[in-house]
Coordinates of C-alpha atoms and ligand atoms in Angstrom, one line a residue:
M1 CA 0.0 0.0 0.0
S2 CA 1.5 3.3 -1.0
S3 CA 1.1 6.5 1.1
D4 CA -1.2 8.1 -1.5
D5 CA -3.5 5.2 -1.6
V6 CA -7.2 6.0 -0.7
D7 CA -10.1 3.6 -0.2
G8 CA -13.6 3.9 -1.5
N9 CA -15.0 5.2 1.7
K10 CA -12.7 8.2 1.8
I11 CA -13.1 9.0 -2.0
L12 CA -16.9 9.0 -1.5
A13 CA -17.0 11.0 1.7
E14 CA -14.6 13.6 0.1
A15 CA -16.7 13.6 -3.1
L16 CA -19.8 14.5 -0.9
V17 CA -18.0 17.4 0.7
A18 CA -16.8 18.6 -2.7
Q19 CA -20.4 18.8 -3.8
G20 CA -21.5 20.9 -0.9
V21 CA -23.4 18.2 0.9
K22 CA -23.4 19.0 4.6
Y23 CA -25.7 16.6 6.3
V24 CA -26.0 12.7 6.4
F25 CA -28.8 10.9 8.1
G26 CA -28.8 7.2 8.2
I27 CA -28.4 3.8 9.9
V28 CA -25.0 2.2 10.1
G29 CA -24.2 -1.5 9.6
I30 CA -22.4 -3.7 7.1
P31 CA -21.1 -2.6 4.6
V32 CA -21.2 1.1 5.5
I33 CA -19.7 1.2 8.9
E34 CA -16.4 2.5 7.8
L35 CA -18.1 4.8 5.4
S36 CA -20.0 6.5 8.2
M37 CA -16.7 7.0 9.9
A38 CA -15.0 8.4 6.9
I39 CA -18.0 10.7 6.4
Q40 CA -17.7 12.2 10.0
Q41 CA -13.8 12.4 9.4
A42 CA -14.5 14.4 6.3
G43 CA -16.5 16.9 8.3
L44 CA -20.0 16.0 7.4
H45 CA -22.6 16.1 10.1
F46 CA -23.9 12.6 10.6
V47 CA -27.1 11.9 12.5
G48 CA -27.8 8.2 13.4
M49 CA -31.6 7.5 13.2
R50 CA -33.7 4.5 14.3
N51 CA -35.3 3.7 11.0
E52 CA -34.2 4.2 7.4
Q53 CA -37.6 5.6 6.3
A54 CA -37.3 8.4 9.0
A55 CA -33.7 9.1 8.1
C56 CA -34.8 9.5 4.5
Y57 CA -37.6 11.9 5.6
A58 CA -34.9 13.9 7.5
A59 CA -32.5 14.0 4.5
Q60 CA -35.2 15.3 2.1
A61 CA -36.4 17.9 4.5
I62 CA -32.8 19.3 4.8
G63 CA -32.7 19.2 1.1
Y64 CA -35.9 21.4 0.9
L65 CA -34.6 23.8 3.5
T66 CA -31.1 24.2 2.2
K67 CA -31.5 23.6 -1.6
R68 CA -28.6 21.1 -1.5
P69 CA -29.4 17.4 -1.1
G70 CA -29.2 15.8 2.3
V71 CA -27.9 12.3 2.2
C72 CA -29.5 9.3 3.5
L73 CA -27.1 6.4 4.1
V74 CA -28.5 3.0 4.4
V75 CA -27.3 -0.6 4.5
S76 CA -28.0 -3.2 1.9
G77 CA -31.2 -5.2 1.2
P78 CA -33.7 -4.4 4.1
G79 CA -32.0 -1.0 4.6
L80 CA -32.6 0.2 1.1
L81 CA -36.1 -1.4 1.0
H82 CA -37.1 0.6 4.2
T83 CA -35.8 3.7 2.4
L84 CA -38.2 3.4 -0.6
G85 CA -41.2 5.0 1.0
G86 CA -39.0 8.1 1.8
M87 CA -37.6 8.2 -1.6
A88 CA -41.1 8.2 -3.2
N89 CA -42.1 10.9 -0.9
A90 CA -39.2 13.1 -1.8
Q91 CA -39.7 12.5 -5.4
M92 CA -43.4 13.4 -5.2
N93 CA -42.6 16.5 -3.3
C94 CA -39.9 17.5 -5.8
W95 CA -37.3 17.8 -3.0
P96 CA -33.6 17.0 -3.6
L97 CA -32.3 13.9 -2.0
L98 CA -29.3 11.6 -2.4
V99 CA -29.7 8.1 -1.1
I100 CA -26.5 6.1 -0.7
G101 CA -26.9 2.4 -0.3
G102 CA -24.2 -0.1 0.6
S103 CA -24.8 -3.3 -1.2
C104 CA -23.5 -6.9 -1.0
A105 CA -19.9 -7.5 -2.3
Q106 CA -19.9 -8.2 -6.1
D107 CA -18.1 -11.5 -5.7
H108 CA -21.1 -12.7 -3.7
E109 CA -23.9 -11.5 -6.2
G110 CA -25.9 -14.3 -7.6
I111 CA -24.9 -16.9 -5.1
G112 CA -27.0 -15.7 -2.2
G113 CA -24.8 -12.9 -0.8
F114 CA -25.7 -11.3 2.6
Q115 CA -28.7 -9.0 2.0
E116 CA -28.2 -9.2 -1.6
C117 CA -30.9 -7.3 -3.5
P118 CA -31.3 -5.7 -6.9
Q119 CA -30.9 -2.2 -5.4
V120 CA -30.3 0.0 -8.5
N121 CA -33.4 -1.4 -10.2
L122 CA -35.4 -1.3 -7.0
A123 CA -34.6 2.4 -6.5
R124 CA -35.1 3.4 -10.2
P125 CA -39.0 4.1 -10.1
Y126 CA -38.4 6.5 -7.3
C127 CA -35.5 8.4 -8.6
K128 CA -34.3 10.7 -11.3
Y129 CA -30.9 8.9 -11.4
S130 CA -30.1 5.4 -10.1
A131 CA -26.5 4.0 -10.7
R132 CA -23.7 2.0 -9.4
P133 CA -20.3 3.7 -10.0
P134 CA -18.2 1.1 -12.0
G135 CA -15.1 1.6 -10.0
L136 CA -13.2 3.7 -7.4
T137 CA -11.8 6.3 -9.8
L138 CA -15.3 7.5 -11.0
I139 CA -17.0 7.8 -7.7
P140 CA -16.6 11.6 -7.6
T141 CA -18.0 11.9 -11.2
H142 CA -21.1 9.8 -10.2
V143 CA -21.6 11.9 -7.0
E144 CA -21.4 15.1 -8.9
K145 CA -24.0 13.7 -11.5
A146 CA -26.3 12.4 -8.7
V147 CA -26.2 15.8 -6.9
R148 CA -26.7 17.7 -10.1
L149 CA -29.6 15.7 -11.2
S150 CA -31.3 16.0 -7.7
L151 CA -31.1 19.8 -8.1
Y152 CA -31.5 20.6 -11.8
G153 CA -34.9 20.9 -13.6
R154 CA -37.5 19.7 -11.2
P155 CA -35.7 18.6 -8.0
G156 CA -35.9 15.0 -7.0
V157 CA -34.0 11.9 -5.9
S158 CA -30.8 10.3 -6.8
Y159 CA -29.5 6.9 -5.8
L160 CA -26.0 5.6 -5.6
D161 CA -25.2 2.0 -5.0
F162 CA -21.9 0.9 -3.4
P163 CA -20.9 -2.8 -3.1
G164 CA -18.9 -3.5 0.0
N165 CA -15.8 -4.5 -2.1
I166 CA -15.8 -1.2 -3.9
L167 CA -15.9 0.8 -0.7
A168 CA -13.1 -1.2 0.7
Q169 CA -10.8 -1.2 -2.3
R170 CA -7.8 1.2 -2.6
V171 CA -6.4 3.1 -5.4
S172 CA -3.7 5.8 -5.9
D173 CA -5.4 9.2 -5.3
S174 CA -3.8 10.4 -8.6
K175 CA -6.0 8.2 -10.6
V176 CA -9.3 9.5 -9.0
V177 CA -11.2 11.8 -11.2
H178 CA -11.9 14.5 -8.8
T179 CA -14.9 16.7 -9.8
A180 CA -15.7 20.3 -9.0
I181 CA -18.8 21.3 -7.3
C182 CA -21.8 21.3 -9.6
P183 CA -22.9 25.0 -10.0
E184 CA -26.3 26.2 -8.7
P185 CA -29.1 25.2 -11.1
P186 CA -29.5 27.5 -14.1
L187 CA -32.6 29.9 -13.7
A188 CA -35.2 29.4 -16.4
W189 CA -36.3 32.7 -17.9
P190 CA -39.8 33.1 -19.2
D191 CA -40.6 34.0 -22.8
P192 CA -41.4 37.7 -22.6
A193 CA -44.4 37.3 -25.0
L194 CA -45.9 34.9 -22.7
V195 CA -45.5 37.2 -19.7
S196 CA -47.2 39.9 -21.7
Q197 CA -50.1 37.5 -22.4
A198 CA -50.3 36.7 -18.6
A199 CA -50.3 40.5 -17.8
S200 CA -53.1 41.1 -20.2
L201 CA -55.2 38.4 -18.7
I202 CA -54.7 39.6 -15.2
V203 CA -55.6 43.2 -16.1
R204 CA -58.8 42.1 -17.8
S205 CA -59.7 39.8 -14.9
M206 CA -62.6 40.8 -12.5
R207 CA -61.8 38.1 -10.0
P208 CA -58.1 37.2 -10.1
L209 CA -56.4 34.8 -7.6
V210 CA -52.9 33.9 -7.1
I211 CA -52.2 30.4 -5.8
V212 CA -48.8 29.9 -4.2
G213 CA -47.5 26.4 -3.8
K214 CA -44.3 24.9 -2.2
G215 CA -42.5 25.3 -5.5
A216 CA -42.6 29.1 -4.8
A217 CA -41.2 28.4 -1.3
Y218 CA -38.5 26.2 -2.7
A219 CA -37.6 28.9 -5.3
G220 CA -37.0 31.4 -2.6
A221 CA -39.3 33.8 -4.3
E222 CA -41.2 35.2 -1.2
V223 CA -39.8 38.7 -1.4
I224 CA -40.8 39.2 -5.1
V225 CA -44.1 37.4 -4.7
R226 CA -45.1 39.5 -1.6
D227 CA -44.2 42.6 -3.5
F228 CA -46.3 41.5 -6.5
V229 CA -49.4 40.9 -4.6
R230 CA -49.2 43.9 -2.4
T231 CA -48.5 46.2 -5.3
F232 CA -51.4 45.0 -7.3
N233 CA -53.7 44.2 -4.4
L234 CA -54.2 40.6 -5.4
P235 CA -55.9 37.9 -3.2
V236 CA -53.6 34.9 -2.5
L237 CA -54.4 31.4 -1.6
P238 CA -51.4 29.2 -0.4
T239 CA -51.4 25.5 -0.6
P240 CA -50.5 23.7 2.6
M241 CA -46.7 24.0 2.2
G242 CA -46.9 27.2 0.2
K243 CA -48.1 28.8 3.4
G244 CA -45.7 31.6 4.6
V245 CA -44.5 32.7 1.1
V246 CA -47.0 35.4 1.8
D247 CA -47.5 35.8 5.6
D248 CA -50.7 34.1 6.7
N249 CA -51.7 37.3 8.5
D250 CA -51.3 39.5 5.5
F251 CA -54.6 41.0 4.4
H252 CA -54.1 39.5 0.9
C253 CA -54.1 36.0 2.2
V254 CA -57.6 34.6 1.7
S255 CA -57.3 31.2 3.2
S256 CA -60.3 31.7 5.3
A257 CA -62.4 32.2 2.1
R258 CA -60.7 29.2 0.2
T259 CA -63.7 27.6 -1.3
T260 CA -65.3 31.0 -2.5
A261 CA -61.9 32.1 -3.8
L262 CA -61.4 28.8 -5.8
Q263 CA -65.0 28.6 -7.0
H264 CA -65.4 32.2 -8.2
A265 CA -61.8 33.2 -9.4
D266 CA -62.0 33.9 -13.2
T267 CA -58.3 34.0 -13.7
I268 CA -55.8 32.0 -11.6
L269 CA -52.1 32.6 -11.5
L270 CA -50.5 29.4 -10.4
L271 CA -47.1 29.8 -9.0
G272 CA -45.3 26.6 -8.2
A273 CA -48.3 24.3 -7.4
R274 CA -49.7 21.4 -9.3
L275 CA -53.3 20.9 -10.1
N276 CA -53.4 17.6 -8.3
W277 CA -55.7 16.4 -5.5
I278 CA -54.5 19.2 -3.2
L279 CA -56.0 21.7 -5.6
H280 CA -59.0 19.4 -6.6
F281 CA -57.4 19.0 -9.9
G282 CA -58.3 22.5 -11.1
R283 CA -61.8 21.2 -12.0
P284 CA -65.4 21.9 -11.3
P285 CA -67.2 21.8 -8.9
R286 CA -64.3 23.4 -6.9
F287 CA -63.2 25.6 -9.8
D288 CA -65.1 27.8 -12.3
P289 CA -65.3 25.6 -15.4
N290 CA -64.3 28.7 -17.4
V291 CA -61.4 29.8 -15.2
R292 CA -58.4 30.9 -17.1
I293 CA -55.2 29.5 -15.7
I294 CA -51.8 31.1 -16.0
Q295 CA -49.4 28.3 -15.0
V296 CA -45.7 28.9 -14.1
D297 CA -43.7 25.9 -13.5
I298 CA -39.9 25.0 -13.7
C299 CA -40.9 21.7 -15.1
A300 CA -42.2 21.9 -18.7
E301 CA -43.9 18.5 -18.6
E302 CA -46.2 19.7 -15.7
L303 CA -47.6 22.5 -17.9
H304 CA -51.3 21.7 -19.0
N305 CA -51.5 18.8 -16.6
S306 CA -55.1 18.1 -15.6
V307 CA -56.5 21.2 -17.1
P308 CA -55.2 23.0 -20.2
A309 CA -53.6 26.4 -19.1
K310 CA -54.6 29.6 -21.0
V311 CA -51.0 30.7 -20.7
A312 CA -48.3 28.2 -19.8
I313 CA -44.9 29.6 -18.8
H314 CA -41.8 27.5 -18.3
A315 CA -39.8 29.6 -15.9
D316 CA -38.5 30.0 -12.4
I317 CA -41.1 31.8 -10.2
G318 CA -38.7 34.6 -9.2
T319 CA -37.6 35.5 -12.8
F320 CA -41.3 35.3 -14.0
T321 CA -42.7 37.6 -11.2
R322 CA -40.1 40.1 -11.6
Q323 CA -41.0 40.5 -15.3
L324 CA -44.7 40.3 -14.7
I325 CA -44.4 43.2 -12.3
Q326 CA -42.7 45.3 -15.0
Q327 CA -45.5 44.5 -17.4
L328 CA -48.1 45.3 -15.0
I329 CA -46.7 48.5 -13.6
G330 CA -48.6 50.9 -15.8
H331 CA -51.9 49.0 -15.1
A332 CA -51.9 49.0 -11.4
W333 CA -54.8 51.4 -11.5
A334 CA -57.0 48.9 -13.3
L335 CA -56.5 46.3 -10.7
R336 CA -57.6 48.5 -8.0
Y337 CA -61.1 48.2 -9.3
M338 CA -61.7 44.9 -7.9
S339 CA -63.7 46.0 -4.9
P340 CA -66.6 43.7 -5.5
W341 CA -64.4 40.6 -5.6
W342 CA -62.6 41.7 -2.4
G343 CA -66.0 42.4 -0.9
Q344 CA -67.1 38.9 -1.7
L345 CA -63.9 37.3 -0.3
N346 CA -63.9 39.5 2.8
S347 CA -67.5 38.9 3.7
K348 CA -67.1 35.1 3.4
S349 CA -63.8 35.3 5.2
D350 CA -65.4 37.2 8.2
K351 CA -68.3 34.7 8.3
N352 CA -65.9 31.6 8.4
K353 CA -63.7 33.3 11.0
A354 CA -66.7 34.0 13.3
V355 CA -67.8 30.3 13.1
I356 CA -64.3 29.1 13.9
M357 CA -63.9 31.7 16.8
K358 CA -67.0 30.3 18.3
M359 CA -65.7 26.9 18.2
T360 CA -62.5 28.0 19.9
Q361 CA -64.5 29.2 22.9
D362 CA -66.0 25.8 23.5
T363 CA -64.0 24.4 26.4
R364 CA -66.2 21.2 27.1
I365 CA -64.1 18.1 27.6
P366 CA -62.8 16.5 25.5
L367 CA -61.7 19.7 23.9
N368 CA -62.2 20.2 20.2
Y369 CA -59.3 20.6 17.8
Y370 CA -60.1 24.3 17.2
T371 CA -59.8 25.1 21.0
V372 CA -56.6 23.2 21.3
F373 CA -55.1 24.8 18.2
H374 CA -56.2 28.3 19.2
H375 CA -54.4 28.1 22.4
I376 CA -51.3 26.5 20.9
Q377 CA -51.2 29.2 18.3
E378 CA -51.3 31.9 21.0
A379 CA -48.3 30.5 22.7
I380 CA -45.9 29.4 20.1
P381 CA -43.2 31.7 18.8
K382 CA -44.7 33.4 15.7
D383 CA -41.7 32.5 13.5
C384 CA -41.3 28.9 14.4
I385 CA -41.1 26.0 12.0
I386 CA -44.3 23.8 12.3
V387 CA -44.2 20.2 11.4
S388 CA -47.5 18.7 11.2
E389 CA -49.2 15.4 10.3
G390 CA -52.2 13.3 11.0
A391 CA -55.6 13.6 9.4
N392 CA -57.6 16.1 11.5
T393 CA -54.5 17.4 13.3
M394 CA -52.9 18.3 10.1
D395 CA -56.0 19.6 8.2
I396 CA -57.3 21.8 11.1
G397 CA -53.9 22.7 12.2
R398 CA -53.2 24.1 8.6
S399 CA -56.0 26.7 9.1
M400 CA -55.4 27.4 12.8
L401 CA -51.6 27.5 13.0
R402 CA -50.2 30.5 11.1
N403 CA -47.0 30.7 9.2
R404 CA -45.3 34.0 8.6
L405 CA -42.3 32.7 6.8
P406 CA -41.8 30.4 3.8
K407 CA -40.6 26.7 4.3
H408 CA -41.9 27.0 7.9
R409 CA -44.6 24.4 7.4
L410 CA -43.6 20.8 6.8
D411 CA -46.3 18.2 6.4
A412 CA -47.6 15.0 4.8
G413 CA -47.2 16.7 1.5
T414 CA -48.1 15.6 -2.1
F415 CA -47.9 11.9 -1.2
G416 CA -50.0 12.2 1.9
T417 CA -47.4 10.3 3.8
M418 CA -47.8 9.8 7.5
G419 CA -44.8 9.2 9.8
V420 CA -42.7 12.0 8.2
G421 CA -43.0 14.4 11.2
P422 CA -40.2 13.3 13.6
G423 CA -37.7 13.0 10.7
F424 CA -38.7 16.3 9.4
A425 CA -38.5 17.8 12.8
V426 CA -34.8 16.5 13.4
A427 CA -33.8 18.0 10.1
A428 CA -35.6 21.3 10.8
A429 CA -34.0 21.5 14.3
L430 CA -30.5 20.9 12.7
W431 CA -31.3 23.6 10.2
C432 CA -32.1 26.1 13.0
Q433 CA -29.0 25.1 14.8
D434 CA -26.9 26.1 11.9
Y435 CA -28.9 28.9 10.3
A436 CA -31.3 30.4 12.9
P437 CA -30.3 29.5 16.4
D438 CA -33.1 31.3 18.2
K439 CA -35.8 29.7 16.0
R440 CA -37.9 26.9 17.4
V441 CA -39.5 23.8 15.8
I442 CA -42.8 22.5 16.9
C443 CA -44.0 19.1 15.9
V444 CA -47.7 18.8 16.1
E445 CA -48.6 15.2 15.6
G446 CA -51.8 13.2 15.4
D447 CA -51.3 10.1 17.6
S448 CA -51.6 7.6 14.6
A449 CA -49.1 9.5 12.5
F450 CA -46.7 9.9 15.4
G451 CA -46.7 6.1 15.8
F452 CA -45.1 5.4 12.4
S453 CA -41.8 7.1 13.5
G454 CA -42.3 7.7 17.2
M455 CA -38.9 6.0 18.0
E456 CA -37.1 9.0 16.4
I457 CA -38.0 10.9 19.7
E458 CA -34.9 8.9 21.0
T459 CA -32.9 10.3 18.1
M460 CA -33.8 13.7 19.1
F461 CA -32.6 13.1 22.7
S462 CA -29.6 10.9 22.0
S463 CA -28.5 13.2 19.3
C464 CA -28.8 16.1 21.7
E465 CA -26.3 14.4 24.0
S466 CA -23.7 13.7 21.3
S467 CA -21.4 16.5 20.0
H468 CA -23.4 16.5 16.8
V469 CA -26.7 17.9 17.8
T470 CA -26.2 19.5 21.1
G471 CA -28.5 22.3 21.7
I472 CA -31.1 21.4 19.1
P473 CA -33.7 24.1 19.7
C474 CA -36.4 21.9 19.3
S475 CA -35.5 19.5 22.0
P476 CA -37.7 21.0 24.8
Y477 CA -40.7 21.1 22.5
M478 CA -40.3 17.6 21.6
Q479 CA -40.2 16.7 25.3
A480 CA -43.3 18.8 25.7
N481 CA -45.0 17.0 22.9
W482 CA -45.1 13.8 24.9
E483 CA -47.9 15.5 26.7
F484 CA -49.7 16.3 23.6
T485 CA -52.0 13.3 23.5
A486 CA -53.2 14.5 26.8
L487 CA -54.1 17.9 25.7
Y488 CA -57.4 17.1 24.5
N489 CA -58.6 16.6 27.9
S490 CA -58.4 20.0 29.5
L491 CA -57.7 23.6 29.1
H492 CA -55.6 23.4 32.2
L493 CA -53.3 20.9 30.6
I494 CA -52.9 23.1 27.6
Q495 CA -52.2 26.0 29.7
S496 CA -49.4 24.2 31.6
F497 CA -48.0 22.9 28.3
V498 CA -48.1 26.3 26.7
K499 CA -45.9 27.6 29.8
K500 CA -43.1 25.6 28.5
F501 CA -42.9 27.7 25.4
K502 CA -42.5 30.9 27.3
Ligands
ADP601 P1 -48.1 22.1 -3.6 O1 -48.0 20.8 -2.8 O2 -47.7 23.3 -2.7 O3 -49.4 22.3 -4.3 P2 -46.5 21.0 -5.7 O4 -45.5 20.2 -5.0 O5 -47.8 20.3 -6.2 O6 -46.9 22.1 -4.7 O7 -45.9 21.7 -6.9 C1 -44.7 22.4 -6.8 C2 -44.3 22.8 -8.3 O8 -43.3 23.8 -8.3 C3 -43.8 21.6 -9.0 O9 -44.6 21.4 -10.2 C4 -42.3 22.0 -9.4 O10 -42.0 21.6 -10.7 C5 -42.5 23.5 -9.3 N1 -41.3 24.3 -9.0 C6 -40.4 24.0 -8.1 N2 -39.3 24.8 -8.1 C7 -39.8 25.9 -8.8 C8 -39.2 27.1 -9.3 N3 -38.0 27.5 -8.8 N4 -39.8 27.8 -10.2 C9 -41.1 27.4 -10.7 N5 -41.6 26.3 -10.4 C10 -41.0 25.4 -9.5

């Protein structure tokens, strides 16, 4: 062995660092034990979890929050199989994720190797890219490609497979094809003619509506989108994870008149949301059959899906909105004549708010969801990240718990996956630790949803004790959440729970 020899573990760990990866979540075992050590030696932040699925949820949440894929590191066979649910969830949510699976040594393949499994093929339906690097020297090339594909175009999942013998092999460092960091994804610019058509539709509209999805949050387009709706006084409806791109408390946010807004809008500007089940497919009876849709998406294949768009624009939301503002500037006066539409929305909103307010006053035991959430909302820090799942817990929580900031709501998402909460919360807490130390994470779980990944509570506490996750800001809240199932029983309990937030 010469002094400049490196093994596959070191090459892979350093390739991840070179691609700007910072966080790895996973479960360690044969054949990735040495890899997990190399990863930590290379300076990556490794969090050991209790189940691969939850590790995969954590890795994708950090990808959504940071716009660089988090890595989910798993063992062969069952390890990768447990991860598939998480991969599908990330792919459906369009979040960047890199899964790295150890796999059975190549000279044991086909003869009943330990945890032998066709992993590259199994991963493929849930990925944009699934591959096994053919040898040590090309590992950095494949890592760069996996990271690039997870980020470019519509974000999604990459899978890389590493047989134990490849990880353990050694080669001279001079032979390794080291690869530079893949640049930030290119911004797609809109066709100015289409922006002009969009502007003209909006100006002629009597009942316009802007729908903001989690694509707008991912795009980091909150400043320009807020500027846009305020300048032109447009009503905005966020999807569940589009909440916070425009502050829920902003006058322009019409969530409390959602049904009226969807049913009566004559022109809808769709910014980073799909017309899938979350938006009732964009079809009657929830939408006006003659509604004109202006669809903006970074994924050209998404355009016209479910309902043909009147104007379909392949662009980044930020670049599009900036150009749209320019086109509309001279027409701001026209849009201010929407008072009947605002009147309709405000009157419905007032009525709905009154009904809900009445429900929050009902303190009979067991407490109803609205009363519980009303008191939680009063207590929690107004800029905290809210992780939420469960059926009623998530649905009612969506309207009762407010988001002021983008990417501050993480929930069951496009795939409706239950069990995501604890993994998402671990990732969010880590993000807070590194980027916003004073921020808190609150995980509001339905009891059934919690059960899927409940063991990750231990990850939160054990990680806190290790040097890696010391001081995770959410840990006191996680502790408090143990009392959550009891909250429905009395207002007194809620009040004592709430004191912990102060
Ligand atoms: P929601 O769940 O909030 O309705 P979806 O996940 O259904 O949102 O849709 C998000 C959409 O945003 C996807 O179609 C995705 O391609 C798109 N998207 C992601 N990033 C951008 C971006 N930077 N600009 C435009 N569209 C984007």
